[in-house]
Amino acid sequence: MTIAALVFLTLSACKENNVHQASLRSVQTVAPEVSGTTALKTYSGIVQEAHQTKVGFKTPGQIQKIYVKEGDRIVKGQLLAELDSKDYQLGVEALQIQYDQMQREAARMDEMFAEKAVSQNDYEKFNAGMKQLGVQLQVNKNKLEYTRLYAPSDGYVLRVNNNPSELVDAGTPVFDLLDVSHMEVLCDVPASQYVDRNNIIRYYGKTNYTGDQQIPMQFLSLTPKADGNQLYQLRLSFGQTPDSRITAGMNIEICLQTKTPQTEGKITVPMHAVFQREGNEFVWVLNADSTVSSRKVEMSGIDDDGDAVIVSGLTGEETIVRAGANTLQEGEKVKVISVTTETNVGGML
């Protein structure tokens, strides 16, 4: 055989093989998804402060300085304002001098009592007077401390009710504060969720300002009575100090992870992968030799994502044809093509 003949036969074989490859039907495949044992439900909630507080000085006086303004975020123990403390300071110093003097006299009084130079009655009166002076000194020290007003908790300044140089009485509200140390979330859930309340195993929240971060939540209460819209109010607290960007009045997405034992072991496939024949449901399974075989399955319904829920016929380890099921034949050899995604434009990956 000549070289020209060999070349002709080789080219003919290649051409025949290419024609055969071109005649294969192209299909897209997918792996069945095994359903988990939990379901996720999301509801819209709103962040609320645990309570608002009004704070003021525990002693009267003239406001000397205010250190915060409306809208400021504050932390527990932060100095908010102070009174003119000069008179209170003088009161402490005056009593301190008297108390120190009596302490020096106490040693001499003890010696005189031991020598019976003073009576029992005079000795007891002296000690009682010194204790009373000590109590009064502590009261004056407390009043001096009360001239400084501190934040009782983390939060925000909602309103400043007074200005520097104004006189205020003890207990007059100088600030209205928003306590965010114990913020709560309220959301309404339907009756179906209320009935399934004992199967909830986890609560978390998401906001537009924290991205995909899952914010841990803790259960507080669920009202046992529905409102006029047949909704039940769920109260949650933050499992940890919330992000500073989360404030009262903000919308938040509440996610409830619930046990769903009824879905255990079930498999889902795209609805287009299921076809009917003689009143039964089937899917095409791709074999190792690139041929397809029909597999009878039992479908219980459609899930929230629009996929078919398969309760028998598949193990979850198969590769099935996701589209074009009605055009295939038993044992037909096919060519698998990849699915183009947004991250794989042109099928280059």
Coordinates of C-alpha atoms in Angstrom, one line a residue:
M1 CA 0.0 0.0 0.0
T2 CA 1.3 3.4 -0.9
I3 CA 1.8 6.3 1.4
A4 CA -1.0 8.2 -0.4
A5 CA -3.4 5.4 0.3
L6 CA -2.5 5.3 4.0
V7 CA -3.1 9.1 4.3
F8 CA -6.4 8.7 2.5
L9 CA -7.6 6.0 4.9
T10 CA -6.5 7.9 8.0
L11 CA -8.3 11.1 6.9
S12 CA -11.4 9.1 6.1
A13 CA -11.4 7.5 9.6
C14 CA -11.0 10.9 11.3
K15 CA -13.8 12.4 9.2
E16 CA -16.1 9.5 10.1
N17 CA -15.3 9.8 13.8
N18 CA -16.0 13.6 13.7
V19 CA -19.3 13.0 12.0
H20 CA -20.2 10.5 14.7
Q21 CA -19.2 12.9 17.5
A22 CA -21.2 15.7 15.8
S23 CA -24.3 13.4 15.8
L24 CA -24.3 12.9 19.6
R25 CA -27.0 14.8 21.4
S26 CA -25.6 17.4 23.8
V27 CA -27.0 17.4 27.4
Q28 CA -26.5 19.2 30.6
T29 CA -26.2 17.2 33.8
V30 CA -26.7 17.9 37.5
A31 CA -26.1 16.0 40.7
P32 CA -29.2 15.4 42.9
E33 CA -29.2 17.4 46.2
V34 CA -29.8 15.5 49.4
S35 CA -32.1 17.5 51.6
G36 CA -30.8 18.4 55.1
T37 CA -32.7 17.8 58.3
T38 CA -33.2 21.6 58.9
A39 CA -35.2 24.3 57.2
L40 CA -34.6 28.0 57.2
K41 CA -37.4 30.6 57.5
T42 CA -36.9 34.3 57.4
Y43 CA -39.1 37.1 58.7
S44 CA -38.9 40.9 58.9
G45 CA -38.2 42.3 62.3
I46 CA -37.5 45.7 63.8
V47 CA -34.9 46.6 66.4
Q48 CA -36.2 48.3 69.6
E49 CA -34.5 49.7 72.6
A50 CA -35.2 47.8 75.9
H51 CA -36.2 51.2 77.5
Q52 CA -35.6 54.9 77.7
T53 CA -34.3 56.4 80.8
K54 CA -34.3 59.9 82.3
V55 CA -31.2 60.8 84.4
G56 CA -30.5 63.7 86.6
F57 CA -28.2 64.8 89.5
K58 CA -28.9 63.3 93.0
T59 CA -28.2 66.6 94.6
P60 CA -29.3 70.2 93.7
G61 CA -26.9 72.8 92.2
Q62 CA -25.9 74.9 89.3
I63 CA -24.8 73.1 86.1
Q64 CA -21.2 73.9 85.4
K65 CA -20.6 71.9 82.2
I66 CA -22.4 69.5 79.9
Y67 CA -20.1 67.1 78.0
V68 CA -22.5 65.5 75.5
K69 CA -25.1 66.6 72.9
E70 CA -28.2 65.1 71.5
G71 CA -27.5 62.2 69.2
D72 CA -24.1 61.3 70.8
R73 CA -23.4 57.6 71.5
I74 CA -22.4 57.0 75.1
V75 CA -20.9 54.2 77.1
K76 CA -21.6 53.1 80.6
G77 CA -19.7 55.2 83.1
Q78 CA -19.1 58.1 80.7
L79 CA -19.2 61.6 82.3
L80 CA -22.2 63.5 81.0
A81 CA -22.3 66.7 83.0
E82 CA -21.2 68.2 86.4
L83 CA -22.4 70.8 88.8
D84 CA -20.5 73.7 90.4
S85 CA -18.9 71.7 93.3
K86 CA -17.1 74.5 95.2
D87 CA -19.6 74.7 98.1
Y88 CA -19.7 70.9 98.4
Q89 CA -15.9 70.7 98.4
L90 CA -15.8 73.3 101.2
G91 CA -18.3 71.3 103.2
V92 CA -16.2 68.2 103.0
E93 CA -13.0 70.0 104.0
A94 CA -14.7 71.6 107.0
L95 CA -15.9 68.3 108.3
Q96 CA -12.7 66.6 107.5
I97 CA -10.8 69.1 109.8
Q98 CA -13.2 68.4 112.6
Y99 CA -13.0 64.7 112.2
D100 CA -9.2 64.7 112.1
Q101 CA -9.2 66.7 115.3
M102 CA -11.6 64.3 117.1
Q103 CA -9.4 61.4 116.0
R104 CA -6.4 63.0 117.6
E105 CA -8.4 63.6 120.8
A106 CA -9.7 60.0 120.7
A107 CA -6.3 58.6 121.7
R108 CA -6.1 60.9 124.7
M109 CA -9.7 60.1 125.7
D110 CA -8.9 56.4 125.7
E111 CA -6.0 57.1 128.1
M112 CA -8.1 59.3 130.4
F113 CA -10.9 56.7 130.5
A114 CA -8.4 53.9 131.3
E115 CA -7.1 56.1 134.2
K116 CA -10.8 56.8 135.2
A117 CA -10.2 60.5 134.6
V118 CA -13.5 60.7 132.7
S119 CA -16.8 59.1 133.3
Q120 CA -18.3 56.2 131.3
N121 CA -21.1 58.5 130.1
D122 CA -18.7 61.2 128.8
Y123 CA -16.5 58.6 127.1
E124 CA -19.5 57.0 125.3
K125 CA -20.8 60.5 124.3
F126 CA -17.4 61.3 122.8
N127 CA -17.3 58.1 120.7
A128 CA -20.9 58.5 119.6
G129 CA -20.1 62.1 118.5
M130 CA -17.1 61.0 116.6
K131 CA -19.1 58.3 114.8
Q132 CA -21.8 60.8 114.0
L133 CA -19.3 63.2 112.6
G134 CA -17.8 60.4 110.4
V135 CA -21.2 59.7 109.0
Q136 CA -21.8 63.3 108.2
L137 CA -18.4 63.5 106.5
Q138 CA -19.3 60.6 104.3
V139 CA -22.7 62.2 103.4
N140 CA -20.8 65.3 102.3
K141 CA -18.4 63.3 100.3
N142 CA -21.3 61.5 98.6
K143 CA -22.9 64.9 97.8
L144 CA -19.6 66.0 96.3
E145 CA -19.5 62.9 94.1
Y146 CA -23.1 63.5 93.1
T147 CA -22.1 66.7 91.4
R148 CA -20.8 64.5 88.6
L149 CA -23.4 62.7 86.4
Y150 CA -22.4 59.5 84.6
A151 CA -24.1 57.4 82.0
P152 CA -25.9 54.4 83.6
S153 CA -25.6 52.2 80.5
D154 CA -24.5 52.1 76.9
G155 CA -26.8 54.1 74.6
Y156 CA -27.6 57.4 72.9
V157 CA -28.5 60.9 74.1
L158 CA -32.0 61.5 72.9
R159 CA -32.5 64.9 74.6
V160 CA -30.6 67.4 76.7
N161 CA -33.2 69.2 78.9
N162 CA -30.9 71.9 80.5
N163 CA -28.1 74.3 79.7
P164 CA -24.9 75.2 81.6
S165 CA -25.5 77.8 84.4
E166 CA -29.1 76.6 85.0
L167 CA -30.1 75.6 88.6
V168 CA -31.6 72.2 88.9
D169 CA -33.1 70.3 91.8
A170 CA -32.2 66.8 92.9
G171 CA -33.8 64.3 90.5
T172 CA -34.6 66.8 87.8
P173 CA -34.2 64.9 84.4
V174 CA -31.2 66.6 82.7
F175 CA -30.9 63.9 79.9
D176 CA -33.3 61.5 78.2
L177 CA -31.2 58.5 77.2
L178 CA -31.8 55.5 74.9
D179 CA -30.6 52.4 76.6
V180 CA -29.1 50.1 73.9
S181 CA -27.3 47.7 76.3
H182 CA -30.3 45.4 76.1
M183 CA -31.8 46.1 72.6
E184 CA -34.5 43.7 71.5
V185 CA -35.9 42.6 68.2
L186 CA -39.6 42.2 67.5
C187 CA -41.0 40.3 64.5
D188 CA -44.4 38.7 63.6
V189 CA -44.5 35.0 62.7
P190 CA -47.5 33.1 61.1
A191 CA -49.5 30.4 62.9
S192 CA -47.6 27.6 61.1
Q193 CA -44.3 28.9 62.7
Y194 CA -46.0 29.2 66.1
V195 CA -47.2 25.6 65.9
D196 CA -43.6 24.5 64.9
R197 CA -42.0 26.6 67.7
N198 CA -40.6 23.7 69.6
N199 CA -38.5 22.6 66.6
I200 CA -36.6 25.9 66.3
I201 CA -33.0 25.3 67.1
R202 CA -31.3 28.5 66.2
Y203 CA -32.1 32.2 65.8
Y204 CA -29.9 34.8 64.0
G205 CA -30.3 38.1 62.2
K206 CA -29.0 39.9 59.2
T207 CA -28.9 43.6 58.1
N208 CA -28.0 45.5 55.1
Y209 CA -25.2 47.2 57.1
T210 CA -23.5 44.1 58.3
G211 CA -23.4 42.1 55.0
D212 CA -23.6 38.3 55.3
Q213 CA -22.6 38.4 59.0
Q214 CA -25.0 36.2 61.1
I215 CA -25.9 38.1 64.2
P216 CA -26.6 35.6 67.1
M217 CA -30.0 36.1 68.7
Q218 CA -31.6 34.6 71.8
F219 CA -35.2 33.8 72.5
L220 CA -37.1 36.0 74.9
S221 CA -40.8 35.3 74.3
L222 CA -43.5 34.3 71.9
T223 CA -47.0 35.6 72.5
P224 CA -49.5 32.7 72.8
K225 CA -52.3 34.8 71.3
A226 CA -52.5 35.9 67.7
D227 CA -53.3 39.4 66.6
G228 CA -56.0 40.4 64.1
N229 CA -53.8 39.3 61.2
Q230 CA -53.3 35.8 62.8
L231 CA -49.7 36.7 63.6
Y232 CA -47.7 35.9 66.8
Q233 CA -45.2 38.4 68.1
L234 CA -41.7 37.0 68.7
R235 CA -39.2 38.8 71.0
L236 CA -35.5 38.2 70.7
S237 CA -32.4 39.7 72.3
F238 CA -28.9 40.0 70.9
G239 CA -26.6 37.2 71.9
Q240 CA -23.7 39.6 72.2
T241 CA -23.2 43.4 72.1
P242 CA -24.6 44.5 68.7
D243 CA -22.6 46.3 66.1
S244 CA -22.6 50.1 66.7
R245 CA -24.3 50.5 63.3
I246 CA -27.4 48.7 64.6
T247 CA -29.8 51.2 66.2
A248 CA -33.3 51.3 67.4
G249 CA -35.9 51.5 64.7
M250 CA -33.8 49.6 62.1
N251 CA -35.2 46.8 60.1
I252 CA -33.5 43.4 60.5
E253 CA -34.0 40.1 58.8
I254 CA -34.7 37.3 61.4
C255 CA -33.7 33.8 60.4
L256 CA -35.2 30.7 62.2
Q257 CA -33.4 27.4 61.7
T258 CA -35.9 24.6 62.4
K259 CA -35.7 20.9 62.7
T260 CA -37.6 19.2 59.9
P261 CA -37.3 15.4 60.4
Q262 CA -39.9 14.8 57.7
T263 CA -37.4 15.9 55.0
E264 CA -34.6 13.6 56.2
G265 CA -33.2 11.4 53.4
K266 CA -35.2 13.1 50.6
I267 CA -33.5 14.2 47.4
T268 CA -34.3 17.2 45.2
V269 CA -33.7 17.6 41.4
P270 CA -34.7 20.2 38.9
M271 CA -38.3 19.9 37.8
H272 CA -37.1 19.8 34.1
A273 CA -35.2 16.6 34.9
V274 CA -38.4 14.7 35.6
F275 CA -40.5 13.2 32.8
Q276 CA -43.5 11.1 32.8
R277 CA -44.1 7.8 31.0
E278 CA -47.1 5.5 31.4
G279 CA -48.3 7.5 34.5
N280 CA -45.0 7.2 36.3
E281 CA -42.1 9.7 36.9
F282 CA -38.6 9.0 35.5
V283 CA -35.2 10.7 35.3
W284 CA -32.4 10.0 32.9
V285 CA -29.2 8.7 34.7
L286 CA -25.9 9.2 32.9
N287 CA -23.8 6.0 32.9
A288 CA -20.0 5.7 32.9
D289 CA -20.0 5.0 29.1
S290 CA -21.8 8.3 28.4
T291 CA -25.1 6.5 27.7
V292 CA -28.3 7.3 29.5
S293 CA -30.7 5.0 31.3
S294 CA -34.2 5.9 32.6
R295 CA -34.8 5.5 36.3
K296 CA -38.2 5.3 37.9
V297 CA -38.6 7.7 40.8
E298 CA -41.3 8.6 43.3
M299 CA -41.9 12.3 43.7
S300 CA -43.7 13.7 46.8
G301 CA -44.0 17.3 45.6
I302 CA -42.2 20.5 44.9
D303 CA -40.1 22.4 47.5
D304 CA -39.9 26.2 48.0
D305 CA -37.2 26.5 45.4
G306 CA -39.3 24.9 42.7
D307 CA -37.4 21.6 42.7
A308 CA -38.9 18.2 42.6
V309 CA -38.7 16.3 45.9
I310 CA -37.7 12.6 45.3
V311 CA -38.5 10.1 48.0
S312 CA -37.4 7.0 46.3
G313 CA -35.4 5.8 43.2
L314 CA -32.3 7.8 43.7
T315 CA -29.4 7.6 46.2
G316 CA -28.0 11.1 45.6
E317 CA -24.8 9.8 44.0
E318 CA -26.1 9.7 40.5
T319 CA -25.5 12.2 37.7
I320 CA -28.8 13.0 35.9
V321 CA -29.8 14.9 32.8
R322 CA -31.2 18.2 33.9
A323 CA -33.0 19.2 30.6
G324 CA -34.2 17.7 27.4
A325 CA -35.4 14.5 29.0
N326 CA -38.3 14.1 26.6
T327 CA -36.1 13.8 23.5
L328 CA -33.7 11.1 24.7
Q329 CA -33.9 7.4 24.1
E330 CA -33.0 4.4 26.3
G331 CA -29.3 3.6 26.0
E332 CA -28.6 6.7 23.8
K333 CA -25.0 7.9 23.9
V334 CA -24.8 11.7 24.7
K335 CA -22.2 14.4 24.9
V336 CA -22.1 16.3 28.2
I337 CA -21.7 20.1 28.0
S338 CA -20.9 22.4 30.8
V339 CA -23.3 25.0 32.2
T340 CA -22.2 28.6 31.5
T341 CA -22.4 30.7 34.7
E342 CA -21.8 34.3 35.5
T343 CA -18.3 33.4 36.8
N344 CA -17.5 31.1 33.8
V345 CA -18.5 33.2 30.8
G346 CA -17.7 31.4 27.6
G347 CA -17.2 28.1 29.4
M348 CA -13.5 28.8 29.8
L349 CA -13.2 27.2 33.3

